[in-house]
Amino acid sequence: MSRPIILGIVGDSAAGKTTLTKGIAQVLGPENVTVICTDDYHKYDRKQRAEIGITALHADCNYLDIMQHHLSQLRTGQSILKPVYSHKTGTFEPPVYIKPSKFVIVEGLLGYSTRGARDCYDVKVYLAPPESLRAQWKVKRDTQKRGYTEEQVLEELRKREPDSEQFIRPQRQWSDIVVSFYPPSDDLEQTNGHLNVRLVLRPTIPHPDFSQILNYGDGSFESAIRLELDRDMGKPVDVLEVDGHATLEQVNKLEHIICSDMPYLKNICDRESNPELGKIAGTTGETLQSYPLALTQLLITYHMLKATQNYQPDIRETTLK
């Protein structure tokens, strides 16, 4: 490879971007992955945003031009001097020198907000959990890790809603895969390890042949793994759903479909070799195993490795000029 493969993971605040990113990076090997957060491109710190009356989700609150320029540099294998925003303190820290690895994962709020930025990704993922579940995740994260009270977090969600609707959610249309973790029967008391996942698979990239699921007899609505045709934002898509109570046997069949299409994935499919696949923290800090999360991470990793095979520098670089 003469340039890195770039994965985008975009979604609203506390949608699960970091959890998904960490697992994929661990599977590919931390030494092979550079992780970048586009929140570092905020124009204003927390205090300034409060004084101005603008949220971090608003396009005018971010240096989208610099973000786009840095993504273009990374795509051609160049290093960047990246700004750093601390979510813990709400202030900026000294910039850091970033040299891209074989794979670059770019996660954040506004990664698909410009055409130039979108053209830099090989694989684009959008996270879209139910808003009630995202609010629960945000309250938990911001009170435990960022020093907010629950009332402050809920008020911030209220203030941010117009910008979420205007700037964040429209980016869904540019993704190759839409990932929606959701509780069974809208039961928000279910732990993260038992969440279902709904994967919207757009024909913008070639997915594994999941029609084999129907041959296994696992495609019915009564099954824990379902495949169907649907429309998303007015366009035809495949939808793959995996329930949190799926059995190991069912999960292994789905993993076999993904891994058999690419020899490079054989080691990744070995659970003993990749204990981090599908790992998630429970409500009391314990580590849980989520099969829906593991399959989602495996599918995204599949596409990143597939992109290394499909790399055509002359065609792609011509379109960027």
mmCIF file of C-alpha atoms in Angstrom:
data_model
loop_
_atom_site.group_PDB
_atom_site.id
_atom_site.type_symbol
_atom_site.label_atom_id
_atom_site.label_comp_id
_atom_site.label_asym_id
_atom_site.label_seq_id
_atom_site.Cartn_x
_atom_site.Cartn_y
_atom_site.Cartn_z
ATOM 1 C CA MET A 1 0.000 0.000 0.000
ATOM 2 C CA SER A 2 1.313 3.434 -0.947
ATOM 3 C CA ARG A 3 -1.283 5.223 1.187
ATOM 4 C CA PRO A 4 -3.330 4.462 4.306
ATOM 5 C CA ILE A 5 -6.857 3.085 4.240
ATOM 6 C CA ILE A 6 -9.189 5.568 5.940
ATOM 7 C CA LEU A 7 -12.322 4.610 7.878
ATOM 8 C CA GLY A 8 -14.856 7.221 8.958
ATOM 9 C CA ILE A 9 -17.079 6.719 12.005
ATOM 10 C CA VAL A 10 -19.548 9.582 12.405
ATOM 11 C CA GLY A 11 -22.415 10.036 14.820
ATOM 12 C CA ASP A 12 -23.876 12.331 17.447
ATOM 13 C CA SER A 13 -22.343 12.795 20.878
ATOM 14 C CA ALA A 14 -22.252 9.527 22.887
ATOM 15 C CA ALA A 15 -23.534 7.448 19.955
ATOM 16 C CA GLY A 16 -20.880 4.785 20.578
ATOM 17 C CA LYS A 17 -18.132 5.953 18.205
ATOM 18 C CA THR A 18 -15.240 5.427 20.603
ATOM 19 C CA THR A 19 -16.409 1.957 21.657
ATOM 20 C CA LEU A 20 -16.629 0.832 18.044
ATOM 21 C CA THR A 21 -13.301 2.464 17.167
ATOM 22 C CA LYS A 22 -11.378 0.873 20.041
ATOM 23 C CA GLY A 23 -12.482 -2.625 19.109
ATOM 24 C CA ILE A 24 -11.578 -2.250 15.442
ATOM 25 C CA ALA A 25 -8.186 -0.754 16.304
ATOM 26 C CA GLN A 26 -7.447 -3.639 18.657
ATOM 27 C CA VAL A 27 -8.384 -6.208 16.014
ATOM 28 C CA LEU A 28 -6.192 -4.616 13.335
ATOM 29 C CA GLY A 29 -3.373 -4.110 15.826
ATOM 30 C CA PRO A 30 -2.701 -0.764 17.542
ATOM 31 C CA GLU A 31 0.653 -0.535 15.757
ATOM 32 C CA ASN A 32 -1.190 -0.567 12.403
ATOM 33 C CA VAL A 33 -3.846 2.032 13.254
ATOM 34 C CA THR A 34 -3.851 5.807 13.699
ATOM 35 C CA VAL A 35 -6.992 7.131 15.424
ATOM 36 C CA ILE A 36 -8.072 10.746 14.954
ATOM 37 C CA CYS A 37 -11.031 12.559 16.512
ATOM 38 C CA THR A 38 -12.534 15.411 14.477
ATOM 39 C CA ASP A 39 -13.670 17.088 17.725
ATOM 40 C CA ASP A 40 -10.079 18.373 17.858
ATOM 41 C CA TYR A 41 -11.033 20.833 15.111
ATOM 42 C CA HIS A 42 -13.383 22.871 17.335
ATOM 43 C CA LYS A 43 -12.854 26.637 16.959
ATOM 44 C CA TYR A 44 -13.838 27.498 20.527
ATOM 45 C CA ASP A 45 -13.223 25.934 23.928
ATOM 46 C CA ARG A 46 -16.049 25.085 26.320
ATOM 47 C CA LYS A 47 -16.054 28.488 28.034
ATOM 48 C CA GLN A 48 -16.024 30.400 24.735
ATOM 49 C CA ARG A 49 -18.904 28.315 23.364
ATOM 50 C CA ALA A 50 -20.999 29.174 26.404
ATOM 51 C CA GLU A 51 -20.210 32.882 26.027
ATOM 52 C CA ILE A 52 -20.978 32.934 22.304
ATOM 53 C CA GLY A 53 -24.050 30.726 22.603
ATOM 54 C CA ILE A 54 -22.980 28.114 20.065
ATOM 55 C CA THR A 55 -22.758 24.321 20.394
ATOM 56 C CA ALA A 56 -19.873 22.085 19.330
ATOM 57 C CA LEU A 57 -22.204 20.453 16.775
ATOM 58 C CA HIS A 58 -22.650 23.611 14.711
ATOM 59 C CA ALA A 59 -20.597 23.780 11.520
ATOM 60 C CA ASP A 60 -19.490 27.337 12.354
ATOM 61 C CA CYS A 61 -17.959 26.054 15.594
ATOM 62 C CA ASN A 62 -15.457 23.876 13.725
ATOM 63 C CA TYR A 63 -12.525 24.410 11.357
ATOM 64 C CA LEU A 64 -13.976 22.146 8.685
ATOM 65 C CA ASP A 65 -11.579 23.476 6.058
ATOM 66 C CA ILE A 66 -8.528 22.502 8.108
ATOM 67 C CA MET A 67 -10.082 19.118 8.908
ATOM 68 C CA GLN A 68 -10.684 18.498 5.200
ATOM 69 C CA HIS A 69 -7.131 19.570 4.331
ATOM 70 C CA HIS A 70 -5.647 17.251 6.958
ATOM 71 C CA LEU A 71 -7.753 14.319 5.723
ATOM 72 C CA SER A 72 -6.492 14.942 2.182
ATOM 73 C CA GLN A 73 -2.914 14.916 3.453
ATOM 74 C CA LEU A 74 -3.440 11.715 5.408
ATOM 75 C CA ARG A 75 -4.968 10.032 2.379
ATOM 76 C CA THR A 76 -1.768 10.585 0.415
ATOM 77 C CA GLY A 77 0.336 9.326 3.328
ATOM 78 C CA GLN A 78 1.512 12.741 4.539
ATOM 79 C CA SER A 79 1.926 13.661 8.184
ATOM 80 C CA ILE A 80 -0.087 16.425 9.855
ATOM 81 C CA LEU A 81 0.201 18.714 12.878
ATOM 82 C CA LYS A 82 -3.165 18.028 14.496
ATOM 83 C CA PRO A 83 -4.885 20.276 17.062
ATOM 84 C CA VAL A 84 -5.943 18.679 20.343
ATOM 85 C CA TYR A 85 -9.159 19.392 22.271
ATOM 86 C CA SER A 86 -9.538 17.950 25.770
ATOM 87 C CA HIS A 87 -13.071 16.819 26.573
ATOM 88 C CA LYS A 88 -12.052 16.448 30.217
ATOM 89 C CA THR A 89 -11.062 20.103 30.701
ATOM 90 C CA GLY A 90 -12.923 21.687 27.790
ATOM 91 C CA THR A 91 -9.735 23.430 26.658
ATOM 92 C CA PHE A 92 -7.138 23.069 23.912
ATOM 93 C CA GLU A 93 -3.783 21.384 24.403
ATOM 94 C CA PRO A 94 -0.581 21.648 22.295
ATOM 95 C CA PRO A 95 -0.910 20.166 18.783
ATOM 96 C CA VAL A 96 0.577 16.748 18.071
ATOM 97 C CA TYR A 97 2.529 15.448 15.074
ATOM 98 C CA ILE A 98 0.628 12.581 13.420
ATOM 99 C CA LYS A 99 2.202 10.189 10.946
ATOM 100 C CA PRO A 100 -0.446 7.915 9.407
ATOM 101 C CA SER A 101 -0.216 4.154 9.886
ATOM 102 C CA LYS A 102 -1.509 1.515 7.458
ATOM 103 C CA PHE A 103 -5.034 2.264 8.640
ATOM 104 C CA VAL A 104 -6.511 5.555 9.847
ATOM 105 C CA ILE A 105 -9.775 5.702 11.796
ATOM 106 C CA VAL A 106 -11.397 9.138 11.855
ATOM 107 C CA GLU A 107 -14.234 9.418 14.358
ATOM 108 C CA GLY A 108 -16.289 12.415 15.400
ATOM 109 C CA LEU A 109 -19.295 14.635 14.853
ATOM 110 C CA LEU A 110 -18.833 16.268 11.436
ATOM 111 C CA GLY A 111 -16.551 13.986 9.455
ATOM 112 C CA TYR A 112 -18.834 13.828 6.387
ATOM 113 C CA SER A 113 -19.904 17.467 6.403
ATOM 114 C CA THR A 114 -17.991 18.497 3.243
ATOM 115 C CA ARG A 115 -17.609 16.863 -0.146
ATOM 116 C CA GLY A 116 -13.829 17.122 0.051
ATOM 117 C CA ALA A 117 -13.762 15.327 3.388
ATOM 118 C CA ARG A 118 -16.109 12.570 2.196
ATOM 119 C CA ASP A 119 -13.886 11.848 -0.789
ATOM 120 C CA CYS A 120 -11.019 10.979 1.554
ATOM 121 C CA TYR A 121 -12.647 7.914 3.129
ATOM 122 C CA ASP A 122 -12.505 4.343 1.869
ATOM 123 C CA VAL A 123 -15.293 3.204 4.211
ATOM 124 C CA LYS A 124 -17.914 5.429 5.838
ATOM 125 C CA VAL A 125 -19.925 4.337 8.897
ATOM 126 C CA TYR A 126 -22.698 6.297 10.614
ATOM 127 C CA LEU A 127 -23.949 5.460 14.119
ATOM 128 C CA ALA A 128 -27.660 5.966 14.740
ATOM 129 C CA PRO A 129 -28.875 4.543 18.071
ATOM 130 C CA PRO A 130 -32.369 5.511 19.270
ATOM 131 C CA GLU A 131 -32.259 8.992 20.787
ATOM 132 C CA SER A 132 -33.540 7.716 24.135
ATOM 133 C CA LEU A 133 -30.637 5.254 24.347
ATOM 134 C CA ARG A 134 -28.073 7.833 23.233
ATOM 135 C CA ALA A 135 -29.308 10.221 25.932
ATOM 136 C CA GLN A 136 -28.838 7.478 28.521
ATOM 137 C CA TRP A 137 -25.285 6.830 27.282
ATOM 138 C CA LYS A 138 -24.456 10.536 27.273
ATOM 139 C CA VAL A 139 -25.680 11.080 30.826
ATOM 140 C CA LYS A 140 -23.609 8.130 32.035
ATOM 141 C CA ARG A 141 -20.449 9.183 30.186
ATOM 142 C CA ASP A 142 -20.553 12.912 30.910
ATOM 143 C CA THR A 143 -21.356 12.531 34.606
ATOM 144 C CA GLN A 144 -18.727 9.849 35.180
ATOM 145 C CA LYS A 145 -15.916 11.110 32.934
ATOM 146 C CA ARG A 146 -16.452 14.799 32.147
ATOM 147 C CA GLY A 147 -17.571 16.316 35.453
ATOM 148 C CA TYR A 148 -21.160 17.234 34.543
ATOM 149 C CA THR A 149 -24.296 16.758 36.613
ATOM 150 C CA GLU A 150 -27.217 14.836 35.133
ATOM 151 C CA GLU A 151 -29.264 18.050 34.935
ATOM 152 C CA GLN A 152 -26.488 19.793 32.995
ATOM 153 C CA VAL A 153 -26.250 16.933 30.497
ATOM 154 C CA LEU A 154 -29.995 16.870 29.869
ATOM 155 C CA GLU A 155 -30.037 20.649 29.394
ATOM 156 C CA GLU A 156 -27.121 20.380 26.953
ATOM 157 C CA LEU A 157 -28.998 17.725 24.970
ATOM 158 C CA ARG A 158 -31.970 20.079 24.737
ATOM 159 C CA LYS A 159 -29.795 22.953 23.494
ATOM 160 C CA ARG A 160 -28.016 20.756 20.976
ATOM 161 C CA GLU A 161 -31.111 19.196 19.422
ATOM 162 C CA PRO A 162 -31.576 21.832 16.644
ATOM 163 C CA ASP A 163 -27.930 21.445 15.599
ATOM 164 C CA SER A 164 -28.165 17.651 15.745
ATOM 165 C CA GLU A 165 -31.076 17.817 13.343
ATOM 166 C CA GLN A 166 -29.404 20.330 11.010
ATOM 167 C CA PHE A 167 -25.769 19.204 10.963
ATOM 168 C CA ILE A 168 -25.323 15.699 12.392
ATOM 169 C CA ARG A 169 -28.181 13.457 11.241
ATOM 170 C CA PRO A 170 -28.110 14.520 7.555
ATOM 171 C CA GLN A 171 -24.632 12.939 7.318
ATOM 172 C CA ARG A 172 -26.321 9.527 7.496
ATOM 173 C CA GLN A 173 -27.014 9.764 3.756
ATOM 174 C CA TRP A 174 -23.286 9.674 2.917
ATOM 175 C CA SER A 175 -22.472 6.486 4.832
ATOM 176 C CA ASP A 176 -21.831 3.025 3.416
ATOM 177 C CA ILE A 177 -23.067 1.350 6.599
ATOM 178 C CA VAL A 178 -25.555 2.673 9.171
ATOM 179 C CA VAL A 179 -25.127 1.016 12.573
ATOM 180 C CA SER A 180 -28.022 1.146 15.045
ATOM 181 C CA PHE A 181 -27.690 -0.622 18.382
ATOM 182 C CA TYR A 182 -31.054 -0.792 20.117
ATOM 183 C CA PRO A 183 -32.650 -2.535 23.111
ATOM 184 C CA PRO A 184 -35.122 -5.387 22.549
ATOM 185 C CA SER A 185 -38.727 -4.212 22.891
ATOM 186 C CA ASP A 186 -37.501 -0.674 23.708
ATOM 187 C CA ASP A 187 -36.355 -1.888 27.117
ATOM 188 C CA LEU A 188 -33.715 0.690 28.092
ATOM 189 C CA GLU A 189 -32.899 -1.305 31.215
ATOM 190 C CA GLN A 190 -31.239 -3.973 29.094
ATOM 191 C CA THR A 191 -27.456 -3.976 29.494
ATOM 192 C CA ASN A 192 -25.206 -3.088 26.564
ATOM 193 C CA GLY A 193 -24.223 -6.733 26.138
ATOM 194 C CA HIS A 194 -27.794 -7.653 25.211
ATOM 195 C CA LEU A 195 -28.479 -4.891 22.694
ATOM 196 C CA ASN A 196 -29.563 -5.808 19.175
ATOM 197 C CA VAL A 197 -27.965 -4.249 16.104
ATOM 198 C CA ARG A 198 -29.500 -3.148 12.809
ATOM 199 C CA LEU A 199 -27.005 -2.739 9.962
ATOM 200 C CA VAL A 200 -28.124 -0.790 6.911
ATOM 201 C CA LEU A 201 -25.872 -1.910 4.053
ATOM 202 C CA ARG A 202 -25.800 0.490 1.122
ATOM 203 C CA PRO A 203 -24.647 -0.706 -2.328
ATOM 204 C CA THR A 204 -21.921 1.967 -2.353
ATOM 205 C CA ILE A 205 -19.374 -0.713 -1.357
ATOM 206 C CA PRO A 206 -19.489 -4.488 -2.066
ATOM 207 C CA HIS A 207 -20.705 -6.377 1.006
ATOM 208 C CA PRO A 208 -20.313 -10.106 1.690
ATOM 209 C CA ASP A 209 -23.044 -12.329 0.246
ATOM 210 C CA PHE A 210 -25.332 -12.461 3.248
ATOM 211 C CA SER A 211 -28.083 -14.154 1.211
ATOM 212 C CA GLN A 212 -26.556 -17.388 2.501
ATOM 213 C CA ILE A 213 -28.308 -16.610 5.772
ATOM 214 C CA LEU A 214 -31.556 -17.549 4.078
ATOM 215 C CA ASN A 215 -30.078 -20.905 3.088
ATOM 216 C CA TYR A 216 -29.263 -21.594 6.724
ATOM 217 C CA GLY A 217 -32.889 -21.022 7.607
ATOM 218 C CA ASP A 218 -31.866 -18.046 9.738
ATOM 219 C CA GLY A 219 -33.615 -15.393 7.693
ATOM 220 C CA SER A 220 -37.076 -15.600 9.199
ATOM 221 C CA PHE A 221 -38.435 -12.927 11.474
ATOM 222 C CA GLU A 222 -38.457 -15.446 14.340
ATOM 223 C CA SER A 223 -34.712 -15.900 14.073
ATOM 224 C CA ALA A 224 -32.049 -13.981 15.978
ATOM 225 C CA ILE A 225 -30.373 -13.123 12.656
ATOM 226 C CA ARG A 226 -32.448 -11.604 9.859
ATOM 227 C CA LEU A 227 -31.782 -10.289 6.364
ATOM 228 C CA GLU A 228 -34.263 -8.213 4.381
ATOM 229 C CA LEU A 229 -34.591 -5.567 1.693
ATOM 230 C CA ASP A 230 -35.646 -2.087 2.754
ATOM 231 C CA ARG A 231 -35.301 1.598 1.891
ATOM 232 C CA ASP A 232 -33.252 4.102 3.836
ATOM 233 C CA MET A 233 -33.571 7.825 3.131
ATOM 234 C CA GLY A 234 -35.483 6.869 -0.016
ATOM 235 C CA LYS A 235 -32.852 4.481 -1.425
ATOM 236 C CA PRO A 236 -32.889 0.657 -1.589
ATOM 237 C CA VAL A 237 -30.661 -1.096 0.956
ATOM 238 C CA ASP A 238 -30.041 -4.483 2.525
ATOM 239 C CA VAL A 239 -30.702 -4.671 6.255
ATOM 240 C CA LEU A 240 -28.966 -7.208 8.472
ATOM 241 C CA GLU A 241 -30.231 -7.541 12.039
ATOM 242 C CA VAL A 242 -28.577 -9.487 14.849
ATOM 243 C CA ASP A 243 -30.264 -9.875 18.216
ATOM 244 C CA GLY A 244 -28.361 -9.726 21.467
ATOM 245 C CA HIS A 245 -29.612 -13.209 22.372
ATOM 246 C CA ALA A 246 -28.191 -14.806 19.206
ATOM 247 C CA THR A 247 -26.507 -18.114 19.948
ATOM 248 C CA LEU A 248 -22.820 -18.785 19.407
ATOM 249 C CA GLU A 249 -23.737 -21.262 16.654
ATOM 250 C CA GLN A 250 -25.748 -18.623 14.762
ATOM 251 C CA VAL A 251 -22.994 -16.038 15.202
ATOM 252 C CA ASN A 252 -20.345 -18.475 13.985
ATOM 253 C CA LYS A 253 -22.302 -19.056 10.772
ATOM 254 C CA LEU A 254 -22.456 -15.335 10.089
ATOM 255 C CA GLU A 255 -18.772 -14.924 10.910
ATOM 256 C CA HIS A 256 -17.984 -17.754 8.485
ATOM 257 C CA ILE A 257 -19.751 -15.878 5.679
ATOM 258 C CA ILE A 258 -17.632 -12.796 6.326
ATOM 259 C CA CYS A 259 -14.325 -14.569 6.885
ATOM 260 C CA SER A 260 -14.580 -17.100 4.052
ATOM 261 C CA ASP A 261 -14.685 -14.229 1.550
ATOM 262 C CA MET A 262 -11.251 -12.998 2.628
ATOM 263 C CA PRO A 263 -8.366 -15.213 3.787
ATOM 264 C CA TYR A 264 -6.791 -12.285 5.675
ATOM 265 C CA LEU A 265 -9.682 -12.405 8.146
ATOM 266 C CA LYS A 266 -9.116 -15.991 9.290
ATOM 267 C CA ASN A 267 -6.977 -14.970 12.253
ATOM 268 C CA ILE A 268 -9.387 -12.174 13.136
ATOM 269 C CA CYS A 269 -12.288 -14.631 13.256
ATOM 270 C CA ASP A 270 -10.385 -16.687 15.822
ATOM 271 C CA ARG A 271 -11.865 -15.497 19.115
ATOM 272 C CA GLU A 272 -8.861 -16.679 21.102
ATOM 273 C CA SER A 273 -6.597 -14.496 18.940
ATOM 274 C CA ASN A 274 -8.878 -11.453 19.280
ATOM 275 C CA PRO A 275 -10.347 -11.341 22.780
ATOM 276 C CA GLU A 276 -11.252 -7.644 22.353
ATOM 277 C CA LEU A 277 -13.793 -8.343 19.605
ATOM 278 C CA GLY A 278 -17.248 -7.483 20.944
ATOM 279 C CA LYS A 279 -16.047 -6.458 24.408
ATOM 280 C CA ILE A 280 -18.028 -3.745 26.161
ATOM 281 C CA ALA A 281 -18.273 -2.352 29.687
ATOM 282 C CA GLY A 282 -21.371 -3.249 31.678
ATOM 283 C CA THR A 283 -23.373 -0.921 33.894
ATOM 284 C CA THR A 284 -21.266 -1.744 36.955
ATOM 285 C CA GLY A 285 -17.916 -1.744 35.162
ATOM 286 C CA GLU A 286 -17.764 -5.454 34.372
ATOM 287 C CA THR A 287 -16.697 -6.611 30.902
ATOM 288 C CA LEU A 288 -19.438 -8.084 28.715
ATOM 289 C CA GLN A 289 -19.355 -9.954 25.407
ATOM 290 C CA SER A 290 -21.706 -8.580 22.748
ATOM 291 C CA TYR A 291 -22.116 -10.724 19.647
ATOM 292 C CA PRO A 292 -23.868 -7.918 17.706
ATOM 293 C CA LEU A 293 -20.940 -5.586 18.464
ATOM 294 C CA ALA A 294 -18.391 -8.267 17.533
ATOM 295 C CA LEU A 295 -20.084 -8.903 14.184
ATOM 296 C CA THR A 296 -20.292 -5.171 13.477
ATOM 297 C CA GLN A 297 -16.586 -4.714 14.204
ATOM 298 C CA LEU A 298 -15.757 -7.756 12.078
ATOM 299 C CA LEU A 299 -17.781 -6.489 9.115
ATOM 300 C CA ILE A 300 -16.155 -3.052 9.231
ATOM 301 C CA THR A 301 -12.707 -4.649 9.499
ATOM 302 C CA TYR A 302 -13.607 -6.777 6.477
ATOM 303 C CA HIS A 303 -14.291 -3.648 4.443
ATOM 304 C CA MET A 304 -11.053 -1.998 5.542
ATOM 305 C CA LEU A 305 -9.048 -5.021 4.446
ATOM 306 C CA LYS A 306 -11.106 -5.279 1.252
ATOM 307 C CA ALA A 307 -10.191 -1.680 0.475
ATOM 308 C CA THR A 308 -6.498 -2.621 0.460
ATOM 309 C CA GLN A 309 -7.227 -5.094 -2.338
ATOM 310 C CA ASN A 310 -9.371 -2.679 -4.321
ATOM 311 C CA TYR A 311 -6.916 0.228 -4.117
ATOM 312 C CA GLN A 312 -6.526 1.787 -7.578
ATOM 313 C CA PRO A 313 -4.296 4.872 -7.190
ATOM 314 C CA ASP A 314 -4.570 6.199 -10.725
ATOM 315 C CA ILE A 315 -8.381 6.242 -10.741
ATOM 316 C CA ARG A 316 -8.880 7.548 -7.202
ATOM 317 C CA GLU A 317 -6.215 10.209 -7.253
ATOM 318 C CA THR A 318 -7.450 11.505 -10.599
ATOM 319 C CA THR A 319 -10.894 12.095 -9.107
ATOM 320 C CA LEU A 320 -9.378 14.061 -6.232
ATOM 321 C CA LYS A 321 -7.487 16.498 -8.468
#
